[in-house]
Short mmCIF file of C-alpha atoms in Angstrom, two decimals:
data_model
loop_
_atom_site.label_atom_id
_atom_site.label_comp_id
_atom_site.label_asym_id
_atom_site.label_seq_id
_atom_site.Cartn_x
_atom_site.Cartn_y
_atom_site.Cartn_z
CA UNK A 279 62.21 102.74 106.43
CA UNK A 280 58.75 103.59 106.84
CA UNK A 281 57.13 107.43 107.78
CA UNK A 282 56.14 105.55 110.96
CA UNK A 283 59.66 104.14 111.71
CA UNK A 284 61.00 108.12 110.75
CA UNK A 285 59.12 109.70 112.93
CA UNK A 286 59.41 106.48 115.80
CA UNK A 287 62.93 106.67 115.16
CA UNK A 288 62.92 110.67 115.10
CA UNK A 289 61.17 111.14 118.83
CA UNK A 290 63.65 108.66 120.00
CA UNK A 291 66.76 110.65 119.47
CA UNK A 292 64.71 113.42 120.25
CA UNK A 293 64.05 112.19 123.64
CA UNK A 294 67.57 111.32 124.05
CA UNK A 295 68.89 115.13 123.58
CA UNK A 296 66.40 116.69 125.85
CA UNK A 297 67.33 114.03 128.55
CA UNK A 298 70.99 114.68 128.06
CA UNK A 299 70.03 118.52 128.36
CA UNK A 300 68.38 118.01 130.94
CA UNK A 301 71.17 115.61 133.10
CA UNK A 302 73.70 118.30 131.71
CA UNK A 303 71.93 121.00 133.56
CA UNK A 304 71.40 118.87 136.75
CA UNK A 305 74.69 118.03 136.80
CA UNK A 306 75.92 122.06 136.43
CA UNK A 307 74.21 123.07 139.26
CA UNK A 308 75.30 120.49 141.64
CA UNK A 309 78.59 121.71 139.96
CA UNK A 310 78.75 125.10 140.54
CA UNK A 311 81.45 125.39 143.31
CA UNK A 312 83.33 123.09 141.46
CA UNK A 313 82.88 124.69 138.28
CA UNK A 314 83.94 128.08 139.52
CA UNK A 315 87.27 126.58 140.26
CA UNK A 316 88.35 124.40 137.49
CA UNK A 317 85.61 125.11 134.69
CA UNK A 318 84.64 128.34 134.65
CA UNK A 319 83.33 128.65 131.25
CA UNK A 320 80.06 126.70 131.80
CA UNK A 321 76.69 129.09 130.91
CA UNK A 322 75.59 128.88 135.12
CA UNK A 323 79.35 129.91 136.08
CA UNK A 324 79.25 132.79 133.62
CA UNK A 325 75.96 133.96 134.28
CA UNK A 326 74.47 133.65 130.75
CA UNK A 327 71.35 132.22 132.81
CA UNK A 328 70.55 132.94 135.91
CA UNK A 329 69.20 129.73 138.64
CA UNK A 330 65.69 130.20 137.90
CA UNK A 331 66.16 130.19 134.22
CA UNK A 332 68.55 127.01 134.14
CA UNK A 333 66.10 125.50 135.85
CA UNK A 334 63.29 126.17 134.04
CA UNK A 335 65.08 124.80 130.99
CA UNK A 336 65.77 121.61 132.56
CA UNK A 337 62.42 120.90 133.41
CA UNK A 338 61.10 121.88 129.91
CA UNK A 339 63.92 119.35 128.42
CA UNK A 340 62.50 116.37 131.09
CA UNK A 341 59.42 117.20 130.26
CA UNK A 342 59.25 117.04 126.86
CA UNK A 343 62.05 114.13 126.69
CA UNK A 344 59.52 111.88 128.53
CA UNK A 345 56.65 113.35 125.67
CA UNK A 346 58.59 112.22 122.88
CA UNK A 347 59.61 109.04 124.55
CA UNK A 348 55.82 107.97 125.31
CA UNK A 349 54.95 108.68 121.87
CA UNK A 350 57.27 105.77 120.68
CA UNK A 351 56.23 103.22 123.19
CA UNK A 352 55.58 102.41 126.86
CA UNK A 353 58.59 100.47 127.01
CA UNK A 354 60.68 103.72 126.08
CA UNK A 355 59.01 105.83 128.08
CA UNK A 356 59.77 103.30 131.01
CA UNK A 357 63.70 103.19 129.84
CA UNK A 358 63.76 107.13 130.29
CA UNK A 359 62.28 107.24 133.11
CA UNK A 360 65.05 105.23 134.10
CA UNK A 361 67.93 107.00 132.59
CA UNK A 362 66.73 110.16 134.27
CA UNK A 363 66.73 108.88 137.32
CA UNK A 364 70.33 107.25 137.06
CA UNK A 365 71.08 111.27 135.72
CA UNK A 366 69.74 112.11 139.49
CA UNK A 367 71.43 109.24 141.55
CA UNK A 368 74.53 110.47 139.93
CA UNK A 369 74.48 114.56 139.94
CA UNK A 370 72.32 115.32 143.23
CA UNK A 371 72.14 113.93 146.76
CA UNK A 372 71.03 112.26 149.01
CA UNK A 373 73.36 109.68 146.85
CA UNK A 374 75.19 111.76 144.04
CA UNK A 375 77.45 108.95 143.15
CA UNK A 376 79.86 110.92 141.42
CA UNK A 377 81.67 111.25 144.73
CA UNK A 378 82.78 107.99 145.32
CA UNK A 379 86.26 106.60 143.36
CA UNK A 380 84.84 102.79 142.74
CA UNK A 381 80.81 103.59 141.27
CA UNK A 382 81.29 106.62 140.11
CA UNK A 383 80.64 105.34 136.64
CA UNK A 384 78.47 103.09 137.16
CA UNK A 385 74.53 105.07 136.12
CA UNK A 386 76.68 106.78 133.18
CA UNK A 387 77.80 103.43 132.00
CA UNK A 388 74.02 101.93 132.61
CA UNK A 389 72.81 104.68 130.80
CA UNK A 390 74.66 103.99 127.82
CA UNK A 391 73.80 100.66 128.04
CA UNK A 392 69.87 101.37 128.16
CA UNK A 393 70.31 103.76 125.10
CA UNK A 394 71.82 101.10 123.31
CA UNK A 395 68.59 98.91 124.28
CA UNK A 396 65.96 101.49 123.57
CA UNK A 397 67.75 101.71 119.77
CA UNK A 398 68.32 98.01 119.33
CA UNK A 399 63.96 97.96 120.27
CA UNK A 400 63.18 100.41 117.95
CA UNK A 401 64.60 98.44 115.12
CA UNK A 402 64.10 94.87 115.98
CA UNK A 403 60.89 92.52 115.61
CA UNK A 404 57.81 93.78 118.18
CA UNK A 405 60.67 95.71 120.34
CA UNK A 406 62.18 92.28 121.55
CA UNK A 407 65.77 92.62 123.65
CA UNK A 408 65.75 88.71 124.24
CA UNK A 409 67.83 88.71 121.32
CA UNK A 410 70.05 91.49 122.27
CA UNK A 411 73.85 89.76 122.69
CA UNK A 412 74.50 90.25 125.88
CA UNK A 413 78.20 90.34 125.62
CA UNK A 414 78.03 93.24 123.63
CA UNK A 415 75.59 94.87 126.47
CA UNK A 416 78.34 94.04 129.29
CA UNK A 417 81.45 95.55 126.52
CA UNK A 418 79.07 98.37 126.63
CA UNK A 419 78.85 98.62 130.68
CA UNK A 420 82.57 97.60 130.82
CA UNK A 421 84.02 99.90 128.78
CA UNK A 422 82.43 103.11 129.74
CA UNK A 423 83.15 102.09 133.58
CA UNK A 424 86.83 102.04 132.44
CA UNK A 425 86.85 104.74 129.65
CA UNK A 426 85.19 107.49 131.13
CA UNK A 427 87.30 108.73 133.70
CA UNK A 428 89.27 110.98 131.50
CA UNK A 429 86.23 113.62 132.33
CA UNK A 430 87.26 114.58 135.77
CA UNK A 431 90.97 115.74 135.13
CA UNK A 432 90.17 119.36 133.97
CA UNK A 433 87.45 119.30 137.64
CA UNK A 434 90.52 118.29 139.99
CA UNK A 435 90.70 120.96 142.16
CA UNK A 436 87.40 121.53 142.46
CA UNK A 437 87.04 118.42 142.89
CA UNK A 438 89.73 118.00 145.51
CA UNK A 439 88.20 121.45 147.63
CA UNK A 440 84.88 119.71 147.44
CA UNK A 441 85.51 116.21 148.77
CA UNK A 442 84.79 114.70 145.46
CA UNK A 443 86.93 111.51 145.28
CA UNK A 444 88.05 110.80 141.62
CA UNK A 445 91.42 108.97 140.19
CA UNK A 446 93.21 112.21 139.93
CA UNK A 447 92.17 113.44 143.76
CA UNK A 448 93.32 110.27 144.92
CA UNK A 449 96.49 109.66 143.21
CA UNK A 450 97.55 113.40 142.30
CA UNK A 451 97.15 114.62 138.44
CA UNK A 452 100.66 112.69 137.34
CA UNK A 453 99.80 109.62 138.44
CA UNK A 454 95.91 109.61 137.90
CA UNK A 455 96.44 111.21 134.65
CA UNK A 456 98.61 107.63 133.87
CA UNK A 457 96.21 105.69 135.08
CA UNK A 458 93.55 107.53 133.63
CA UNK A 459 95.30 106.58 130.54
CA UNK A 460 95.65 102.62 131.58
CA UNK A 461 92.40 101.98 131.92
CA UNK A 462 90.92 104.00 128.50
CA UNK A 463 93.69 101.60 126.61
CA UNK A 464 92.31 98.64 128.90
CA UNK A 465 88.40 99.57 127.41
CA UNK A 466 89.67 100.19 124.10
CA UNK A 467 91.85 96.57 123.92
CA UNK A 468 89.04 94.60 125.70
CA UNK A 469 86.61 95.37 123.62
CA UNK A 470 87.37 93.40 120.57
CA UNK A 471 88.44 90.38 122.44
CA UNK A 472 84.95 90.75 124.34
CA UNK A 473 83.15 90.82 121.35
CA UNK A 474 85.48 88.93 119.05
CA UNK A 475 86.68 91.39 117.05
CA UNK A 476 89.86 90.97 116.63
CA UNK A 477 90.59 92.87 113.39
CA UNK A 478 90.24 95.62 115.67
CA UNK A 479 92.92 94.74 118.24
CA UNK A 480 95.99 96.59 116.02
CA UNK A 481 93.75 99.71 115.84
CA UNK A 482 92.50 99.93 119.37
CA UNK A 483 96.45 100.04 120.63
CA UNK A 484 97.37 102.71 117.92
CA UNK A 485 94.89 104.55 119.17
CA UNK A 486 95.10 103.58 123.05
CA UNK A 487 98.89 105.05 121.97
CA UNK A 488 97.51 108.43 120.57
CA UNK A 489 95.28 109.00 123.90
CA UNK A 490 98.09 108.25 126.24
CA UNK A 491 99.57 111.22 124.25
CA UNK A 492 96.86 113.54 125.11
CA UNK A 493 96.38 112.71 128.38
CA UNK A 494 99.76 112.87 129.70
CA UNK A 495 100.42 116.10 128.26
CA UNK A 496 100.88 118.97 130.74
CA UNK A 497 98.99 121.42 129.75
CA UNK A 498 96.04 118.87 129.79
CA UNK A 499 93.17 119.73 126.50
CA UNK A 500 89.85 117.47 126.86
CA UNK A 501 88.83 117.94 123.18
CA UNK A 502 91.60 115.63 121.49
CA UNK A 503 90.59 112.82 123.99
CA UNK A 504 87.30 113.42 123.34
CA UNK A 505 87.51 113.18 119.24
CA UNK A 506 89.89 109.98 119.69
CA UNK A 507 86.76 108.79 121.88
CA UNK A 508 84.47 109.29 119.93
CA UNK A 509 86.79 108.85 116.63
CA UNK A 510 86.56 104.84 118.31
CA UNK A 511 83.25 104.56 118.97
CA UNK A 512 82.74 105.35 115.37
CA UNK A 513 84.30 102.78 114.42
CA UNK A 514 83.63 99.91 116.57
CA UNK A 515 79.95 101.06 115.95
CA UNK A 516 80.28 100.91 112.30
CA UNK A 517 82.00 97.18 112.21
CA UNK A 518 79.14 96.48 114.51
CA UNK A 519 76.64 97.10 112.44
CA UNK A 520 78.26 95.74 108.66
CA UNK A 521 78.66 92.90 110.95
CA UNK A 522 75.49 92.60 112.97
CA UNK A 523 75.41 89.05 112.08
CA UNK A 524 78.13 87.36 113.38
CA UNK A 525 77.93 89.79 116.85
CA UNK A 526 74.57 88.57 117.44
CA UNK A 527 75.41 84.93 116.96
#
């Protein structure tokens, strides 16, 4: 890896934390009813920063996130352009898409999916996608439109009192919570037949087991789910790359 690569490679993941900063704040303060029901330990809620200051962070982080983005190419600076602008569609109206059951997931999903792109650029020959496998782009979109809903159980109520319509407001917490639970083990199963990797099938339904544990549970935690999440993506990403070969044929 060359200094140029480093420091290419370095702004790019810079980029990407000041952009998720900055969605995370956009997203808190079209929150804050909501929060002040079913998640009141957010910085805004508590009043560790005030509107004006929450703000001004946010704009700092978009500010600089499109910086270091431009520095490693046009064609990043395009793709966060992009990604912030999904961040928007979903958080903030006139659209905020969060509210509606079906898309909900739909910009996180495409964000993932353009972060994915933006890293597979960096590191292939002149920044070409053409030879990006695009069955491991759709897995990507797929997945996360299936996986993800786990992150509106703790908002329910709020959710509920503010018209938001998520699997859990539409069902009730029992049932949502069960079919919360379906579709995660649905991502996690499809996955390796998607992308055929089917040493992984036995360990994606241990651990679409283990997360139907956590999520059924009543009193409800988000950080096991999370670390099982996450726990998966580490290693799906890890075969992925030892095996970069055969998922790009």
């Amino acid at each position: 890896l060359s200094m140029l690569s480093f420091l290419r490679l370095t702004s790019l993941i810079i980029s990407g934390i000041l952009a998720w900063v900055f969605s995370i704040i956009i997203n808190d303060i079209s929150d804050f009813k909501i929060d002040l029901i079913s998640n009141n330990k957010r910085p805004f809620v508590n009043k560790v920063l005030n509107l004006s200051q929450y703000k001004l962070i946010g704009v700092i982080s978009l500010v600089f996130s499109l910086i270091f983005s431009s520095i490693v190419g046009e064609k990043f600076l395009l793709g966060f352009l992009i990604i912030i602008l999904l961040s928007l569609i979903y958080s903030i109206y006139p659209l905020m898409l969060k509210r509606f059951l079906i898309i909900s997931r739909l910009p996180l999903s495409l964000v993932a999916a353009i972060l994915v792109l933006l890293g597979f650029m960096l590191t292939s020959p002149e920044n070409a996608i053409s030879i990006f496998p695009m069955k491991l782009l759709f897995g990507i979109i797929i997945a996360l439109l299936f996986s993800t809903n786990f992150i509106d159980i703790k908002d329910t109520e709020g959710d509920r009192k503010e018209g938001i319509k998520t699997i859990t407001t539409k069902f009730g917490l029992k049932n949502g919570k069960i079919i919360i639970s379906f579709l995660m083990a649905f991502s996690y199963i499809s996955l390796p037949f998607m992308l055929n990797i089917y040493t992984l099938i036995v360990p994606s339904i241990i651990i679409s087991f283990i997360n139907h544990n956590y999520i059924v549970k009543k009193k409800y935690e988000e950080k096991p789910i999370f670390r099982v999440y996450f726990f998966y993506i580490l290693i799906l990403s890890t075969y992925v790359l030892l095996n970069k070969n055969i998922i790009l044929s």
